[in-house]
CSV table of C-alpha atoms in Angstrom, one decimal:
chain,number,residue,atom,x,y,z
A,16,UNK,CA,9.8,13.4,-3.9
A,17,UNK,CA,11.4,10.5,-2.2
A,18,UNK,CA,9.9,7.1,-1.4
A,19,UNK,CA,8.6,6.8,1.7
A,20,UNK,CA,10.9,5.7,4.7
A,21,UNK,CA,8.0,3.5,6.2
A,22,UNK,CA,7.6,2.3,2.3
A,23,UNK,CA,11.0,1.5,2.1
A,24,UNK,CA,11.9,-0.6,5.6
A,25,UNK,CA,8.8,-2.6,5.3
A,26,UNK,CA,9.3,-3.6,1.9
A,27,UNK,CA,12.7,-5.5,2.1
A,28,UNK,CA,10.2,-8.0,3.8
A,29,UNK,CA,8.8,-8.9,0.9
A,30,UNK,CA,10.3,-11.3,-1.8
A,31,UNK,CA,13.3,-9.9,-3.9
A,32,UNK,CA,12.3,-9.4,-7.2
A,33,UNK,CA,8.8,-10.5,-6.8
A,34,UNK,CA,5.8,-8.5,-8.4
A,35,UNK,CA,4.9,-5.3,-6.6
A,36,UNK,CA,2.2,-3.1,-6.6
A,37,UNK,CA,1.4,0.7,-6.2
A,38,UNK,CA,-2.1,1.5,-6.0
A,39,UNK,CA,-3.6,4.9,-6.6
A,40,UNK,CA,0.4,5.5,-7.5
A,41,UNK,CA,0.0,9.1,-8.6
A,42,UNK,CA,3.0,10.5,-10.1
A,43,UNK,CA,4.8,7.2,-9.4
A,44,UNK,CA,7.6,8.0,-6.4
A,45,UNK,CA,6.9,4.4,-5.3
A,46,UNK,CA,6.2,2.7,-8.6
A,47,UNK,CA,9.7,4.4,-9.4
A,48,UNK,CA,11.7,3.3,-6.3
A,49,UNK,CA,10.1,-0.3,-6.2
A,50,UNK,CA,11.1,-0.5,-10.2
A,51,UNK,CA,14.2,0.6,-9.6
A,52,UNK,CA,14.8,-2.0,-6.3
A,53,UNK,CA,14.5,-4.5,-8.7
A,54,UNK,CA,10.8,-5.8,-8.2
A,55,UNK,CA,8.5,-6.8,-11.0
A,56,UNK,CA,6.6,-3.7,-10.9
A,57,UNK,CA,2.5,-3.0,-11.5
A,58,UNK,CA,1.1,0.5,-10.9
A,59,UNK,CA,-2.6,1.8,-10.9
A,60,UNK,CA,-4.3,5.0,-11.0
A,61,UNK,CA,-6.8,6.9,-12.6
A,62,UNK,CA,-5.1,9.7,-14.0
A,63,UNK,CA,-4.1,8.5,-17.6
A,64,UNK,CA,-1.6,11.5,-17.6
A,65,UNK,CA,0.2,10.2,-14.3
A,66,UNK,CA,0.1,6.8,-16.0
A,67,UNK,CA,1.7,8.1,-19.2
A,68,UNK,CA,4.4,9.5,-17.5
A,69,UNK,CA,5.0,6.8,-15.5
A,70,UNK,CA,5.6,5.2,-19.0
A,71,UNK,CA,8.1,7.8,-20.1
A,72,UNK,CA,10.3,7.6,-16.3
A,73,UNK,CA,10.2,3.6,-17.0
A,74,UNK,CA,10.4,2.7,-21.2
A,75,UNK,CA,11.4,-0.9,-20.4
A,76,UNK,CA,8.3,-1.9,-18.1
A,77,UNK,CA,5.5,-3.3,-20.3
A,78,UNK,CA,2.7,-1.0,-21.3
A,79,UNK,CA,-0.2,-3.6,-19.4
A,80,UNK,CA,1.4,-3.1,-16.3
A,81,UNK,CA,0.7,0.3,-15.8
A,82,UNK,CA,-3.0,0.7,-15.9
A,83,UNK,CA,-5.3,3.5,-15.7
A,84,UNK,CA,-8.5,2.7,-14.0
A,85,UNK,CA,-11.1,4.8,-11.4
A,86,UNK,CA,-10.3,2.2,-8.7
A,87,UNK,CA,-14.3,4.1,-7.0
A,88,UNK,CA,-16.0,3.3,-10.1
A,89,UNK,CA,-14.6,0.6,-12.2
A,90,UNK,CA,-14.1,-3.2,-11.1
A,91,UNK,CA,-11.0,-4.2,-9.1
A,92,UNK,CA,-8.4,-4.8,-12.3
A,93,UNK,CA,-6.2,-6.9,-10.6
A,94,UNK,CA,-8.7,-9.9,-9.8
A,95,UNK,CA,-7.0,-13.1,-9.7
A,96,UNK,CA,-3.8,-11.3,-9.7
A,97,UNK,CA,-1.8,-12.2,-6.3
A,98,UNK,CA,1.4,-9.9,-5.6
A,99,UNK,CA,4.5,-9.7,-3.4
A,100,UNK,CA,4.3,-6.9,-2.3
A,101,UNK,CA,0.9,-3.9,-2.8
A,102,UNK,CA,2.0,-0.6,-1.2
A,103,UNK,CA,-1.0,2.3,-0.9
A,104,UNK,CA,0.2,5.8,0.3
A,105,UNK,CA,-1.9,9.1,1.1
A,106,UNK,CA,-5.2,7.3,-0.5
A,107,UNK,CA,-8.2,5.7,1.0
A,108,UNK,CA,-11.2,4.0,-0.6
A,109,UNK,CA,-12.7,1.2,2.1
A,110,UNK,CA,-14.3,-0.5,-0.6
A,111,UNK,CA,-11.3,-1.2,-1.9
A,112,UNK,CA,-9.6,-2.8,1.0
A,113,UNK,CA,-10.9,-6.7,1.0
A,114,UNK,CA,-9.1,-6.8,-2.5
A,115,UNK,CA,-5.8,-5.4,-1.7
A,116,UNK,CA,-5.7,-8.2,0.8
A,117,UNK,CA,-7.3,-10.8,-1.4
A,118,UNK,CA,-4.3,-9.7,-3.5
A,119,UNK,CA,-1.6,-10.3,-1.4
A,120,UNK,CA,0.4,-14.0,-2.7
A,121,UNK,CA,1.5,-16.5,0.1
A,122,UNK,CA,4.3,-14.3,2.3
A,123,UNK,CA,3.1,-11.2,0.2
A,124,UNK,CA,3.1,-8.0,2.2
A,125,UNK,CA,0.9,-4.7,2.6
A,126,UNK,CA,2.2,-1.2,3.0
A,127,UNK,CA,-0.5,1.2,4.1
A,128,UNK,CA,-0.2,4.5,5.1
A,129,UNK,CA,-2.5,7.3,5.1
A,130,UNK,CA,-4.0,10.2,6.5
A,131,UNK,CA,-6.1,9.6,9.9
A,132,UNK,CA,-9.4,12.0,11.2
A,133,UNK,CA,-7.2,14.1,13.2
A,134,UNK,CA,-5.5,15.4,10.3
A,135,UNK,CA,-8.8,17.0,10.0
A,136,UNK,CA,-7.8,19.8,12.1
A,137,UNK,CA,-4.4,21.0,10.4
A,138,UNK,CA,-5.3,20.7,6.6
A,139,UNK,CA,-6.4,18.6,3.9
A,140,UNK,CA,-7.7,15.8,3.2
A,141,UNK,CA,-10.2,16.8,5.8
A,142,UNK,CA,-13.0,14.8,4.8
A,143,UNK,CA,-14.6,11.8,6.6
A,144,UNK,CA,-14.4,9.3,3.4
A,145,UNK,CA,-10.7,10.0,3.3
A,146,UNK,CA,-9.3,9.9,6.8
A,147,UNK,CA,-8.8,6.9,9.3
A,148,UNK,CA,-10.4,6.0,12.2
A,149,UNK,CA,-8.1,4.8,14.8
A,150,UNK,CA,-7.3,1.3,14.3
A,151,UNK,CA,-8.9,1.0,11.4
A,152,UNK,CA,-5.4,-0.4,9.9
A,153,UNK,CA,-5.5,-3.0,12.2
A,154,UNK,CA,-8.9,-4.1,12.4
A,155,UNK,CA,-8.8,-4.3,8.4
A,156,UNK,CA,-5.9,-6.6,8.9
A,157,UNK,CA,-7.6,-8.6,11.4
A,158,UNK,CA,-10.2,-9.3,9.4
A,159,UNK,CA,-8.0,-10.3,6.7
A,160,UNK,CA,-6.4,-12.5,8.1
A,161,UNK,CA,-3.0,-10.8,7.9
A,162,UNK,CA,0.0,-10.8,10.5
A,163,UNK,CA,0.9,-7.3,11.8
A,164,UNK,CA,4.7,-6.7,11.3
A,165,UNK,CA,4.7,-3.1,12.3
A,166,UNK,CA,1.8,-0.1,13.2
A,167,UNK,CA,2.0,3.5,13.9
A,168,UNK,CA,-0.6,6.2,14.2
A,169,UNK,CA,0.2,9.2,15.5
A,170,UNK,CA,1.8,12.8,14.6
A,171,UNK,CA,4.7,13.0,12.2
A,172,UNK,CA,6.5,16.0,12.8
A,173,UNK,CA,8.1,17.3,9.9
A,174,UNK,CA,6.1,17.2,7.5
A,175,UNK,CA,3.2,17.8,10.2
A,176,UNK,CA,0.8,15.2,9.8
A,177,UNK,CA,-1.6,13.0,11.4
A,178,UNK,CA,-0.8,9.3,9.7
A,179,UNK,CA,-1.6,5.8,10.3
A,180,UNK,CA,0.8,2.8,8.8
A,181,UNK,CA,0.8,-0.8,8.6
A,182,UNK,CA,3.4,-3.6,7.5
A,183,UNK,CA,1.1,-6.9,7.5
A,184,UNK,CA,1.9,-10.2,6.0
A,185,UNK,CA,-0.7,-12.9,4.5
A,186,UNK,CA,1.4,-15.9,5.9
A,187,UNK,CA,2.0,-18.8,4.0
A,188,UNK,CA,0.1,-21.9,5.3
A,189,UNK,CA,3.3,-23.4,6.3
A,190,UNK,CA,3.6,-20.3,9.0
A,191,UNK,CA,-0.1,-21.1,9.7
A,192,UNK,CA,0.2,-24.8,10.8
A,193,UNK,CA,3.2,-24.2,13.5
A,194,UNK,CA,6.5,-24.5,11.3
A,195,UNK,CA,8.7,-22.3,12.7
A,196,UNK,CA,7.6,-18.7,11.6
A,197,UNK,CA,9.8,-16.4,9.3
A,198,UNK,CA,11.2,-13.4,11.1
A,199,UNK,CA,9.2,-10.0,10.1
A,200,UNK,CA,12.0,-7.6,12.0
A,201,UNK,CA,14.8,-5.4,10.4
């Protein structure tokens, strides 16, 4: 399956060959495509055989990049770690979120885009825990602190969906005191 389109446009904003990561990566469609765009690539998940062949696609990218942890259960592994780019698709834990901001570097940028509660109606996930409120991308940026490049929620028509995205920036303190501001458009 191919990278996400939304995945893909937001993330030339980010730095060019700076350290990326895909969290909850799966089977690695954007760990792959964000390896292969030349960033310094981390992944996360907690399927040790998605991790393992995430190995195998990618023999040159160091073992301790690609790491295998229950991100509901086990501590954040990535504390202290600040990134360039961290890209989440078709996952939600709202625990999680104050880190995956916390872990954006100066300029870094989130890509987030999951499910929302209306996807309820056509098919899975259907559960609460797992689908967005509206605006619940944006407040979570809000709080965070992070500039809003880009936001859609609505229906996505094929594959037939009901998805919410965000392209957010954690601005660098320069952007914050008034210097002129870096352009987030494509």
């Amino acid at each position: 399956m191919p990278a996400s389109p939304w995945v893909v446009r937001w993330a030339a904003l980010a730095r060019p060959g700076g350290d990326a990561l895909d969290v909850a990566c799966g089977s690695g469609r954007h760990a792959r495509w964000l390896a292969q765009s030349g960033f310094g690539l981390h992944a996360v998940d907690r399927d040790a055989q998605a991790i393992a062949s995430l190995q195998q696609a990618l023999p040159g990218l160091p073992s301790s990049r690609l790491v295998c942890s229950d991100l509901e259960q086990a501590p954040w592994p990535f504390g202290g770690r600040r990134f360039d780019l961290v890209v989440v698709t078709h996952y939600l834990w709202r625990p999680l979120l104050p880190a995956l901001a916390d872990s954006l570097a100066e300029d870094g940028v989130l890509i987030y885009e999951t499910f929302t509660r209306d996807h309820a109606g056509i098919g899975k996930p259907s559960r609460p825990d797992f689908l967005l409120q509206p605006g619940e991308l944006l407040l979570h940026a809000a709080r965070a602190g992070l500039r809003v490049v880009a936001y859609e929620d609505g229906f996505e028509a094929p594959p037939g969906r009901f998805i919410q995205r965000i392209a957010a920036v954690r601005e660098s303190k320069a952007a914050q005191s008034g210097e002129p501001a870096r352009r987030y458009s494509l």
